[in-house]
Short mmCIF file of C-alpha atoms in Angstrom, two decimals:
data_model
loop_
_atom_site.label_atom_id
_atom_site.label_comp_id
_atom_site.label_asym_id
_atom_site.label_seq_id
_atom_site.Cartn_x
_atom_site.Cartn_y
_atom_site.Cartn_z
CA UNK A 1 74.42 94.23 130.44
CA UNK A 2 76.17 90.94 129.80
CA UNK A 3 78.01 92.47 126.66
CA UNK A 4 79.54 94.98 129.23
CA UNK A 5 80.67 92.14 131.69
CA UNK A 6 82.27 90.45 128.53
CA UNK A 7 84.49 93.66 127.34
CA UNK A 8 85.57 94.35 130.74
CA UNK A 9 87.13 90.80 131.21
CA UNK A 10 88.24 90.96 127.42
CA UNK A 11 89.73 94.34 128.14
CA UNK A 12 91.30 92.92 131.27
CA UNK A 13 92.98 89.85 129.85
CA UNK A 14 94.51 91.88 127.19
CA UNK A 15 95.96 94.28 129.76
CA UNK A 16 97.17 91.61 131.75
CA UNK A 17 98.78 89.99 128.73
CA UNK A 18 100.70 92.86 128.05
CA UNK A 19 101.55 93.67 131.71
CA UNK A 20 104.65 91.74 131.41
CA UNK A 21 105.26 91.87 128.10
CA UNK A 22 105.40 95.75 127.59
CA UNK A 23 107.50 95.69 130.99
CA UNK A 24 110.01 93.33 129.68
CA UNK A 25 110.10 95.36 126.26
CA UNK A 26 109.52 98.94 127.51
CA UNK A 27 106.58 98.89 125.45
CA UNK A 28 103.92 101.97 126.59
CA UNK A 29 105.99 101.68 129.93
CA UNK A 30 106.33 105.40 132.41
CA UNK A 31 109.06 106.69 133.25
CA UNK A 32 108.47 106.06 136.80
CA UNK A 33 111.52 104.42 139.07
CA UNK A 34 111.67 100.40 140.52
CA UNK A 35 110.78 102.23 143.74
CA UNK A 36 107.02 102.50 142.61
CA UNK A 37 107.17 98.80 142.42
CA UNK A 38 107.82 98.63 146.07
CA UNK A 39 105.12 100.80 146.63
CA UNK A 40 102.46 99.24 145.05
CA UNK A 41 102.85 95.95 146.34
CA UNK A 42 100.85 97.09 149.63
CA UNK A 43 98.01 98.49 146.64
CA UNK A 44 97.80 95.12 144.89
CA UNK A 45 97.59 92.98 148.13
CA UNK A 46 94.71 95.24 149.91
CA UNK A 47 92.82 94.96 146.47
CA UNK A 48 92.81 91.26 146.35
CA UNK A 49 92.58 91.03 149.86
CA UNK A 50 88.67 93.46 149.40
CA UNK A 51 88.24 91.59 146.63
CA UNK A 52 88.76 87.92 148.72
CA UNK A 53 87.08 89.24 151.55
CA UNK A 54 84.05 90.55 149.81
CA UNK A 55 83.92 86.78 147.85
CA UNK A 56 83.74 84.77 151.48
CA UNK A 57 81.09 87.70 153.16
CA UNK A 58 78.75 87.22 150.09
CA UNK A 59 79.51 83.43 149.39
CA UNK A 60 76.78 82.90 146.28
CA UNK A 61 74.79 85.96 146.61
CA UNK A 62 77.74 87.18 144.39
CA UNK A 63 77.00 86.61 140.62
CA UNK A 64 78.42 87.50 137.62
CA UNK A 65 74.70 88.80 136.38
CA UNK A 66 72.72 91.72 138.54
CA UNK A 67 70.16 89.55 139.75
CA UNK A 68 68.16 88.68 143.43
CA UNK A 69 67.57 84.78 144.73
CA UNK A 70 65.36 83.50 147.00
CA UNK A 71 68.23 82.87 149.67
CA UNK A 72 69.71 86.57 149.21
CA UNK A 73 69.42 88.69 151.91
CA UNK A 74 71.39 92.69 153.20
CA UNK A 75 75.08 92.61 153.93
CA UNK A 76 75.53 95.30 156.29
CA UNK A 77 78.49 93.59 158.96
CA UNK A 78 82.36 93.70 158.12
CA UNK A 79 83.35 95.55 156.22
CA UNK A 80 79.77 96.07 154.45
CA UNK A 81 79.30 98.17 157.29
CA UNK A 82 81.17 101.11 156.17
CA UNK A 83 81.28 100.78 152.64
CA UNK A 84 79.03 99.25 149.69
CA UNK A 85 81.51 97.88 147.17
CA UNK A 86 84.66 96.50 148.91
CA UNK A 87 84.96 93.45 146.42
CA UNK A 88 84.99 97.04 143.50
CA UNK A 89 87.41 98.91 145.30
CA UNK A 90 89.69 95.70 145.70
CA UNK A 91 89.42 95.42 141.85
CA UNK A 92 90.57 98.67 141.04
CA UNK A 93 93.06 99.01 143.71
CA UNK A 94 95.05 94.82 142.54
CA UNK A 95 94.89 97.32 138.85
CA UNK A 96 96.68 100.40 140.50
CA UNK A 97 98.67 97.89 142.08
CA UNK A 98 99.14 95.97 138.75
CA UNK A 99 99.51 99.06 136.81
CA UNK A 100 102.92 100.22 138.49
CA UNK A 101 103.72 97.11 139.75
CA UNK A 102 104.91 97.25 135.60
CA UNK A 103 104.76 100.97 134.94
CA UNK A 104 102.24 100.53 132.53
CA UNK A 105 100.41 103.19 130.50
CA UNK A 106 98.22 100.65 128.90
CA UNK A 107 97.20 98.88 132.35
CA UNK A 108 96.13 102.61 133.40
CA UNK A 109 94.71 103.32 130.53
CA UNK A 110 92.69 99.80 130.86
CA UNK A 111 91.76 101.06 134.53
CA UNK A 112 90.12 104.18 133.76
CA UNK A 113 88.41 102.47 130.83
CA UNK A 114 86.72 100.70 134.10
CA UNK A 115 85.83 103.03 136.37
CA UNK A 116 82.95 104.07 133.90
CA UNK A 117 81.91 100.19 133.29
CA UNK A 118 82.31 99.45 137.36
CA UNK A 119 80.37 102.68 138.69
CA UNK A 120 77.26 101.39 135.77
CA UNK A 121 77.06 98.19 137.64
CA UNK A 122 76.77 99.35 140.92
CA UNK A 123 74.47 101.82 140.00
CA UNK A 124 72.63 98.78 138.79
CA UNK A 125 73.39 96.75 141.43
CA UNK A 126 71.86 99.48 143.63
CA UNK A 127 68.93 99.58 142.02
CA UNK A 128 67.64 95.41 142.12
CA UNK A 129 68.72 95.69 145.59
CA UNK A 130 66.24 98.80 146.03
CA UNK A 131 63.62 97.23 144.59
CA UNK A 132 64.26 94.37 146.56
CA UNK A 133 65.36 95.60 150.22
CA UNK A 134 63.08 98.69 149.83
CA UNK A 135 63.85 100.88 152.90
CA UNK A 136 66.22 98.37 154.57
CA UNK A 137 68.39 99.33 151.58
CA UNK A 138 67.45 102.98 151.64
CA UNK A 139 68.93 103.39 155.50
CA UNK A 140 71.75 100.52 154.64
CA UNK A 141 72.48 103.19 151.96
CA UNK A 142 71.98 106.38 153.45
CA UNK A 143 74.85 104.97 156.66
CA UNK A 144 77.47 103.60 153.89
CA UNK A 145 79.78 105.13 151.41
CA UNK A 146 79.76 102.97 147.59
CA UNK A 147 83.74 102.04 148.30
CA UNK A 148 86.08 105.34 149.80
CA UNK A 149 84.70 106.79 153.13
CA UNK A 150 84.07 110.61 152.39
CA UNK A 151 84.53 110.45 148.94
CA UNK A 152 82.25 108.32 146.59
#
């Protein structure tokens, strides 16, 4: 679990460094027009908004390690009343936005590699939440989507 987080962070920082560098030098850039950059701005903004909202809603209950603390409770209101993982959806949207802003094949590859890591993190979190909250978790999970309503 800690190794997965470390790899995710290293890959993301590497990609963040490469995005503007590669764009300025035409390294691993997609052959798309500049208009895509404007399309990507709302994606990036939505991603940051979701991740920030999630930080506010969870407060100190989110940690880089999947664990339950004494003061934890199940957040089921607001956006969490519809989707269970707005933070991870935000990460994916922001990453997609950055990828398109910088027209980066490396950004796209990083995003694709990030998906199974996020799915594993979600699975780990849901297992811990099910153990801790039991039937309350099951009722909540049955009434919500992981990230995208009607899709996942």
